[in-house]
Amino acid sequence: MTVALFIPCYIDQFYPNAAKATLQLLEKLGVNVVYPPNQTCCGQPMANSGYEHLAAGCSKLFIENFAEYDYIVSPSGSCVLHIKEHLHPGETKAEADKIHHTIYELTEFLTDVLKIEHLNSSFPHKVGLHQSCHGQRGLKISQMSELNAPYFSKPGKLLGMVKDLELIDLSRPDECCGFGGTFCVSEEAISAKMGKDRISDHIQHHAEFITSADMSCLMHMEGLLNRQKSDVKVIHIAEILNGVAV
């Protein structure tokens, strides 16, 4: 099995530790990982802004970079969902169809493909889990509370394997943080209010850290936490699962 590591542009530029942790974790679990060096933005910002027709070049480059590998894994649910739903095949439909079925967000790859049951990591802190909208409602990595169905959370299951980690209960476990990519620019006031409500839930339940499978959501909440001079920190789930020391 050869896995290509897809690192979204904002993680590459602002949160490289999440990328490094993803690589290290997969290698610890015995996965042969490669990093296609010519990868760039997947095109999600253009699509979110109503200019999806301008993202054809991004799709073409993504297919060129990733079509040959057994699996593609990324520490970003939103970018994975974009590729699954908006990758334009052009003249390479077969390659695009393959990518649609072989690209995974990190936690779903660990649970659904590798079927991990044990992790050798420790994180002795109170942690709040943010179930991002793209991951929950798009990729179905956790159950939505409005559905009358058994609850599950793939990120939550993995966090439960981490020694000494206390996963706190939230009042609204699947509420949106308000980031929404370019939504936070076009609807700044609404986005900020939603984010403040989201971090308030974590703070009220005494979280020391907020984690998620989407670094973009964490980036949004981190900005709000910093403005409030809060002691609560954000950390990508890959760093916890990899056994980061803080």
PDB file of N, CA and C in Angstrom, residues 92-164:
ATOM      1  N   THR A  92      -9.744  13.121 -18.206  1.00  0.00           N
ATOM      2  CA  THR A  92      -9.188  12.029 -17.399  1.00  0.00           C
ATOM      3  C   THR A  92     -10.228  11.515 -16.412  1.00  0.00           C
ATOM      4  N   LYS A  93     -11.388  11.128 -16.917  1.00  0.00           N
ATOM      5  CA  LYS A  93     -12.491  10.710 -16.063  1.00  0.00           C
ATOM      6  C   LYS A  93     -12.144   9.472 -15.241  1.00  0.00           C
ATOM      7  N   ALA A  94     -11.463   8.522 -15.828  1.00  0.00           N
ATOM      8  CA  ALA A  94     -11.122   7.297 -15.103  1.00  0.00           C
ATOM      9  C   ALA A  94     -10.237   7.605 -13.896  1.00  0.00           C
ATOM     10  N   GLU A  95      -9.249   8.459 -14.094  1.00  0.00           N
ATOM     11  CA  GLU A  95      -8.362   8.836 -12.987  1.00  0.00           C
ATOM     12  C   GLU A  95      -9.123   9.606 -11.916  1.00  0.00           C
ATOM     13  N   ALA A  96     -10.010  10.504 -12.336  1.00  0.00           N
ATOM     14  CA  ALA A  96     -10.792  11.271 -11.372  1.00  0.00           C
ATOM     15  C   ALA A  96     -11.720  10.365 -10.579  1.00  0.00           C
ATOM     16  N   ASP A  97     -12.343   9.404 -11.240  1.00  0.00           N
ATOM     17  CA  ASP A  97     -13.229   8.459 -10.544  1.00  0.00           C
ATOM     18  C   ASP A  97     -12.450   7.663  -9.510  1.00  0.00           C
ATOM     19  N   LYS A  98     -11.224   7.280  -9.851  1.00  0.00           N
ATOM     20  CA  LYS A  98     -10.397   6.550  -8.889  1.00  0.00           C
ATOM     21  C   LYS A  98     -10.108   7.411  -7.663  1.00  0.00           C
ATOM     22  N   ILE A  99      -9.766   8.676  -7.899  1.00  0.00           N
ATOM     23  CA  ILE A  99      -9.461   9.578  -6.784  1.00  0.00           C
ATOM     24  C   ILE A  99     -10.677   9.760  -5.883  1.00  0.00           C
ATOM     25  N   HIS A 100     -11.851   9.863  -6.470  1.00  0.00           N
ATOM     26  CA  HIS A 100     -13.077  10.017  -5.669  1.00  0.00           C
ATOM     27  C   HIS A 100     -13.221   8.890  -4.644  1.00  0.00           C
ATOM     28  N   HIS A 101     -12.739   7.705  -4.984  1.00  0.00           N
ATOM     29  CA  HIS A 101     -12.917   6.541  -4.116  1.00  0.00           C
ATOM     30  C   HIS A 101     -11.687   6.212  -3.272  1.00  0.00           C
ATOM     31  N   THR A 102     -10.587   6.896  -3.502  1.00  0.00           N
ATOM     32  CA  THR A 102      -9.366   6.560  -2.764  1.00  0.00           C
ATOM     33  C   THR A 102      -8.842   7.698  -1.901  1.00  0.00           C
ATOM     34  N   ILE A 103      -9.511   8.847  -1.902  1.00  0.00           N
ATOM     35  CA  ILE A 103      -9.081   9.948  -1.044  1.00  0.00           C
ATOM     36  C   ILE A 103      -9.820   9.888   0.282  1.00  0.00           C
ATOM     37  N   TYR A 104      -9.086  10.054   1.370  1.00  0.00           N
ATOM     38  CA  TYR A 104      -9.644   9.928   2.710  1.00  0.00           C
ATOM     39  C   TYR A 104      -9.136  11.062   3.602  1.00  0.00           C
ATOM     40  N   GLU A 105     -10.009  11.541   4.456  1.00  0.00           N
ATOM     41  CA  GLU A 105      -9.588  12.363   5.591  1.00  0.00           C
ATOM     42  C   GLU A 105      -8.874  11.439   6.571  1.00  0.00           C
ATOM     43  N   LEU A 106      -7.914  11.959   7.314  1.00  0.00           N
ATOM     44  CA  LEU A 106      -7.031  11.138   8.137  1.00  0.00           C
ATOM     45  C   LEU A 106      -7.782  10.186   9.073  1.00  0.00           C
ATOM     46  N   THR A 107      -8.741  10.705   9.860  1.00  0.00           N
ATOM     47  CA  THR A 107      -9.381   9.840  10.859  1.00  0.00           C
ATOM     48  C   THR A 107     -10.221   8.745  10.217  1.00  0.00           C
ATOM     49  N   GLU A 108     -10.852   9.026   9.084  1.00  0.00           N
ATOM     50  CA  GLU A 108     -11.623   7.968   8.439  1.00  0.00           C
ATOM     51  C   GLU A 108     -10.695   6.932   7.811  1.00  0.00           C
ATOM     52  N   PHE A 109      -9.512   7.340   7.369  1.00  0.00           N
ATOM     53  CA  PHE A 109      -8.541   6.377   6.861  1.00  0.00           C
ATOM     54  C   PHE A 109      -8.071   5.458   7.981  1.00  0.00           C
ATOM     55  N   LEU A 110      -7.822   6.033   9.142  1.00  0.00           N
ATOM     56  CA  LEU A 110      -7.350   5.227  10.276  1.00  0.00           C
ATOM     57  C   LEU A 110      -8.403   4.227  10.734  1.00  0.00           C
ATOM     58  N   THR A 111      -9.663   4.639  10.739  1.00  0.00           N
ATOM     59  CA  THR A 111     -10.723   3.751  11.234  1.00  0.00           C
ATOM     60  C   THR A 111     -11.259   2.809  10.163  1.00  0.00           C
ATOM     61  N   ASP A 112     -11.415   3.304   8.922  1.00  0.00           N
ATOM     62  CA  ASP A 112     -12.086   2.517   7.888  1.00  0.00           C
ATOM     63  C   ASP A 112     -11.141   1.664   7.054  1.00  0.00           C
ATOM     64  N   VAL A 113      -9.916   2.135   6.842  1.00  0.00           N
ATOM     65  CA  VAL A 113      -8.967   1.391   6.011  1.00  0.00           C
ATOM     66  C   VAL A 113      -7.968   0.622   6.873  1.00  0.00           C
ATOM     67  N   LEU A 114      -7.270   1.333   7.759  1.00  0.00           N
ATOM     68  CA  LEU A 114      -6.310   0.657   8.623  1.00  0.00           C
ATOM     69  C   LEU A 114      -6.982  -0.085   9.773  1.00  0.00           C
ATOM     70  N   LYS A 115      -8.200   0.325  10.117  1.00  0.00           N
ATOM     71  CA  LYS A 115      -8.980  -0.302  11.205  1.00  0.00           C
ATOM     72  C   LYS A 115      -8.186  -0.343  12.512  1.00  0.00           C
ATOM     73  N   ILE A 116      -7.671   0.822  12.891  1.00  0.00           N
ATOM     74  CA  ILE A 116      -6.870   0.959  14.102  1.00  0.00           C
ATOM     75  C   ILE A 116      -7.715   0.705  15.354  1.00  0.00           C
ATOM     76  N   GLU A 117      -7.189  -0.091  16.261  1.00  0.00           N
ATOM     77  CA  GLU A 117      -7.858  -0.369  17.533  1.00  0.00           C
ATOM     78  C   GLU A 117      -7.028   0.064  18.731  1.00  0.00           C
ATOM     79  N   HIS A 118      -5.754   0.342  18.522  1.00  0.00           N
ATOM     80  CA  HIS A 118      -4.862   0.739  19.619  1.00  0.00           C
ATOM     81  C   HIS A 118      -3.889   1.807  19.117  1.00  0.00           C
ATOM     82  N   LEU A 119      -3.583   2.760  19.994  1.00  0.00           N
ATOM     83  CA  LEU A 119      -2.601   3.792  19.683  1.00  0.00           C
ATOM     84  C   LEU A 119      -1.649   3.944  20.862  1.00  0.00           C
ATOM     85  N   ASN A 120      -0.385   4.107  20.560  1.00  0.00           N
ATOM     86  CA  ASN A 120       0.626   4.293  21.596  1.00  0.00           C
ATOM     87  C   ASN A 120       0.893   5.782  21.770  1.00  0.00           C
ATOM     88  N   SER A 121      -0.064   6.475  22.378  1.00  0.00           N
ATOM     89  CA  SER A 121       0.095   7.917  22.570  1.00  0.00           C
ATOM     90  C   SER A 121      -0.559   8.326  23.880  1.00  0.00           C
ATOM     91  N   SER A 122      -0.120   9.452  24.394  1.00  0.00           N
ATOM     92  CA  SER A 122      -0.644   9.978  25.652  1.00  0.00           C
ATOM     93  C   SER A 122      -0.846  11.483  25.521  1.00  0.00           C
ATOM     94  N   PHE A 123      -1.924  11.981  26.116  1.00  0.00           N
ATOM     95  CA  PHE A 123      -2.196  13.418  26.095  1.00  0.00           C
ATOM     96  C   PHE A 123      -2.998  13.750  27.356  1.00  0.00           C
ATOM     97  N   PRO A 124      -2.323  14.039  28.451  1.00  0.00           N
ATOM     98  CA  PRO A 124      -2.993  14.218  29.748  1.00  0.00           C
ATOM     99  C   PRO A 124      -3.657  15.584  29.912  1.00  0.00           C
ATOM    100  N   HIS A 125      -4.719  15.801  29.139  1.00  0.00           N
ATOM    101  CA  HIS A 125      -5.410  17.083  29.154  1.00  0.00           C
ATOM    102  C   HIS A 125      -6.901  16.881  28.912  1.00  0.00           C
ATOM    103  N   LYS A 126      -7.694  17.895  29.286  1.00  0.00           N
ATOM    104  CA  LYS A 126      -9.115  17.913  28.976  1.00  0.00           C
ATOM    105  C   LYS A 126      -9.287  18.477  27.567  1.00  0.00           C
ATOM    106  N   VAL A 127      -9.944  17.705  26.721  1.00  0.00           N
ATOM    107  CA  VAL A 127     -10.025  18.044  25.298  1.00  0.00           C
ATOM    108  C   VAL A 127     -11.474  18.119  24.846  1.00  0.00           C
ATOM    109  N   GLY A 128     -11.794  19.183  24.128  1.00  0.00           N
ATOM    110  CA  GLY A 128     -13.097  19.302  23.487  1.00  0.00           C
ATOM    111  C   GLY A 128     -12.951  18.982  22.012  1.00  0.00           C
ATOM    112  N   LEU A 129     -13.845  18.149  21.484  1.00  0.00           N
ATOM    113  CA  LEU A 129     -13.784  17.749  20.073  1.00  0.00           C
ATOM    114  C   LEU A 129     -14.770  18.570  19.257  1.00  0.00           C
ATOM    115  N   HIS A 130     -14.246  19.283  18.266  1.00  0.00           N
ATOM    116  CA  HIS A 130     -15.115  20.017  17.344  1.00  0.00           C
ATOM    117  C   HIS A 130     -15.381  19.152  16.126  1.00  0.00           C
ATOM    118  N   GLN A 131     -16.650  18.801  15.926  1.00  0.00           N
ATOM    119  CA  GLN A 131     -17.050  18.005  14.766  1.00  0.00           C
ATOM    120  C   GLN A 131     -17.340  18.978  13.622  1.00  0.00           C
ATOM    121  N   SER A 132     -16.410  19.104  12.712  1.00  0.00           N
ATOM    122  CA  SER A 132     -16.579  20.089  11.644  1.00  0.00           C
ATOM    123  C   SER A 132     -17.729  19.708  10.719  1.00  0.00           C
ATOM    124  N   CYS A 133     -18.350  20.716  10.122  1.00  0.00           N
ATOM    125  CA  CYS A 133     -19.504  20.477   9.237  1.00  0.00           C
ATOM    126  C   CYS A 133     -19.124  19.629   8.026  1.00  0.00           C
ATOM    127  N   HIS A 134     -17.990  19.941   7.400  1.00  0.00           N
ATOM    128  CA  HIS A 134     -17.572  19.174   6.228  1.00  0.00           C
ATOM    129  C   HIS A 134     -17.337  17.712   6.586  1.00  0.00           C
ATOM    130  N   GLY A 135     -16.691  17.478   7.728  1.00  0.00           N
ATOM    131  CA  GLY A 135     -16.427  16.112   8.139  1.00  0.00           C
ATOM    132  C   GLY A 135     -17.685  15.375   8.538  1.00  0.00           C
ATOM    133  N   GLN A 136     -18.523  16.055   9.324  1.00  0.00           N
ATOM    134  CA  GLN A 136     -19.718  15.399   9.852  1.00  0.00           C
ATOM    135  C   GLN A 136     -20.816  15.238   8.811  1.00  0.00           C
ATOM    136  N   ARG A 137     -21.164  16.314   8.143  1.00  0.00           N
ATOM    137  CA  ARG A 137     -22.307  16.281   7.229  1.00  0.00           C
ATOM    138  C   ARG A 137     -21.928  15.922   5.800  1.00  0.00           C
ATOM    139  N   GLY A 138     -20.652  16.070   5.481  1.00  0.00           N
ATOM    140  CA  GLY A 138     -20.209  15.737   4.135  1.00  0.00           C
ATOM    141  C   GLY A 138     -19.575  14.362   4.050  1.00  0.00           C
ATOM    142  N   LEU A 139     -18.551  14.134   4.876  1.00  0.00           N
ATOM    143  CA  LEU A 139     -17.835  12.866   4.850  1.00  0.00           C
ATOM    144  C   LEU A 139     -18.458  11.811   5.749  1.00  0.00           C
ATOM    145  N   LYS A 140     -19.374  12.228   6.620  1.00  0.00           N
ATOM    146  CA  LYS A 140     -20.071  11.307   7.542  1.00  0.00           C
ATOM    147  C   LYS A 140     -19.093  10.607   8.498  1.00  0.00           C
ATOM    148  N   ILE A 141     -18.129  11.372   9.030  1.00  0.00           N
ATOM    149  CA  ILE A 141     -17.201  10.769   9.985  1.00  0.00           C
ATOM    150  C   ILE A 141     -17.751  10.790  11.406  1.00  0.00           C
ATOM    151  N   SER A 142     -18.915  11.426  11.605  1.00  0.00           N
ATOM    152  CA  SER A 142     -19.603  11.370  12.890  1.00  0.00           C
ATOM    153  C   SER A 142     -21.095  11.557  12.646  1.00  0.00           C
ATOM    154  N   GLN A 143     -21.886  11.122  13.618  1.00  0.00           N
ATOM    155  CA  GLN A 143     -23.336  11.181  13.473  1.00  0.00           C
ATOM    156  C   GLN A 143     -23.872  12.562  13.818  1.00  0.00           C
ATOM    157  N   MET A 144     -24.897  12.994  13.098  1.00  0.00           N
ATOM    158  CA  MET A 144     -25.550  14.269  13.359  1.00  0.00           C
ATOM    159  C   MET A 144     -26.607  14.091  14.445  1.00  0.00           C
ATOM    160  N   SER A 145     -26.657  15.017  15.394  1.00  0.00           N
ATOM    161  CA  SER A 145     -27.525  14.844  16.558  1.00  0.00           C
ATOM    162  C   SER A 145     -29.003  14.915  16.213  1.00  0.00           C
ATOM    163  N   GLU A 146     -29.361  15.548  15.073  1.00  0.00           N
ATOM    164  CA  GLU A 146     -30.777  15.651  14.729  1.00  0.00           C
ATOM    165  C   GLU A 146     -31.339  14.362  14.140  1.00  0.00           C
ATOM    166  N   LEU A 147     -30.473  13.399  13.861  1.00  0.00           N
ATOM    167  CA  LEU A 147     -30.937  12.126  13.310  1.00  0.00           C
ATOM    168  C   LEU A 147     -31.233  11.130  14.424  1.00  0.00           C
ATOM    169  N   ASN A 148     -32.318  10.407  14.288  1.00  0.00           N
ATOM    170  CA  ASN A 148     -32.670   9.360  15.246  1.00  0.00           C
ATOM    171  C   ASN A 148     -31.935   8.086  14.838  1.00  0.00           C
ATOM    172  N   ALA A 149     -30.653   8.056  15.156  1.00  0.00           N
ATOM    173  CA  ALA A 149     -29.787   6.957  14.745  1.00  0.00           C
ATOM    174  C   ALA A 149     -28.674   6.795  15.777  1.00  0.00           C
ATOM    175  N   PRO A 150     -28.063   5.629  15.842  1.00  0.00           N
ATOM    176  CA  PRO A 150     -26.989   5.411  16.817  1.00  0.00           C
ATOM    177  C   PRO A 150     -25.849   6.405  16.621  1.00  0.00           C
ATOM    178  N   TYR A 151     -25.334   6.884  17.736  1.00  0.00           N
ATOM    179  CA  TYR A 151     -24.252   7.870  17.676  1.00  0.00           C
ATOM    180  C   TYR A 151     -22.931   7.178  17.350  1.00  0.00           C
ATOM    181  N   PHE A 152     -22.101   7.854  16.564  1.00  0.00           N
ATOM    182  CA  PHE A 152     -20.730   7.412  16.340  1.00  0.00           C
ATOM    183  C   PHE A 152     -19.880   8.632  16.021  1.00  0.00           C
ATOM    184  N   SER A 153     -18.610   8.515  16.271  1.00  0.00           N
ATOM    185  CA  SER A 153     -17.653   9.562  15.911  1.00  0.00           C
ATOM    186  C   SER A 153     -16.311   8.896  15.683  1.00  0.00           C
ATOM    187  N   LYS A 154     -15.838   8.918  14.457  1.00  0.00           N
ATOM    188  CA  LYS A 154     -14.541   8.321  14.163  1.00  0.00           C
ATOM    189  C   LYS A 154     -13.399   9.073  14.849  1.00  0.00           C
ATOM    190  N   PRO A 155     -13.401  10.422  14.835  1.00  0.00           N
ATOM    191  CA  PRO A 155     -12.369  11.124  15.619  1.00  0.00           C
ATOM    192  C   PRO A 155     -12.491  10.827  17.112  1.00  0.00           C
ATOM    193  N   GLY A 156     -13.728  10.768  17.617  1.00  0.00           N
ATOM    194  CA  GLY A 156     -13.930  10.479  19.030  1.00  0.00           C
ATOM    195  C   GLY A 156     -13.438   9.101  19.416  1.00  0.00           C
ATOM    196  N   LYS A 157     -13.668   8.125  18.546  1.00  0.00           N
ATOM    197  CA  LYS A 157     -13.192   6.760  18.806  1.00  0.00           C
ATOM    198  C   LYS A 157     -11.672   6.743  18.926  1.00  0.00           C
ATOM    199  N   LEU A 158     -10.995   7.447  18.032  1.00  0.00           N
ATOM    200  CA  LEU A 158      -9.534   7.483  18.068  1.00  0.00           C
ATOM    201  C   LEU A 158      -9.021   8.202  19.307  1.00  0.00           C
ATOM    202  N   LEU A 159      -9.665   9.299  19.671  1.00  0.00           N
ATOM    203  CA  LEU A 159      -9.255  10.022  20.877  1.00  0.00           C
ATOM    204  C   LEU A 159      -9.439   9.155  22.118  1.00  0.00           C
ATOM    205  N   GLY A 160     -10.421   8.266  22.084  1.00  0.00           N
ATOM    206  CA  GLY A 160     -10.637   7.354  23.199  1.00  0.00           C
ATOM    207  C   GLY A 160      -9.517   6.352  23.388  1.00  0.00           C
ATOM    208  N   MET A 161      -8.660   6.200  22.402  1.00  0.00           N
ATOM    209  CA  MET A 161      -7.511   5.294  22.495  1.00  0.00           C
ATOM    210  C   MET A 161      -6.275   5.976  23.078  1.00  0.00           C
ATOM    211  N   VAL A 162      -6.352   7.296  23.273  1.00  0.00           N
ATOM    212  CA  VAL A 162      -5.196   8.056  23.745  1.00  0.00           C
ATOM    213  C   VAL A 162      -5.149   8.037  25.265  1.00  0.00           C
ATOM    214  N   LYS A 163      -4.065   7.586  25.808  1.00  0.00           N
ATOM    215  CA  LYS A 163      -3.895   7.448  27.255  1.00  0.00           C
ATOM    216  C   LYS A 163      -3.963   8.810  27.942  1.00  0.00           C
ATOM    217  N   ASP A 164      -4.691   8.848  29.057  1.00  0.00           N
ATOM    218  CA  ASP A 164      -4.771  10.016  29.950  1.00  0.00           C
ATOM    219  C   ASP A 164      -5.565  11.186  29.369  1.00  0.00           C
TER     220      ASP A 164
END
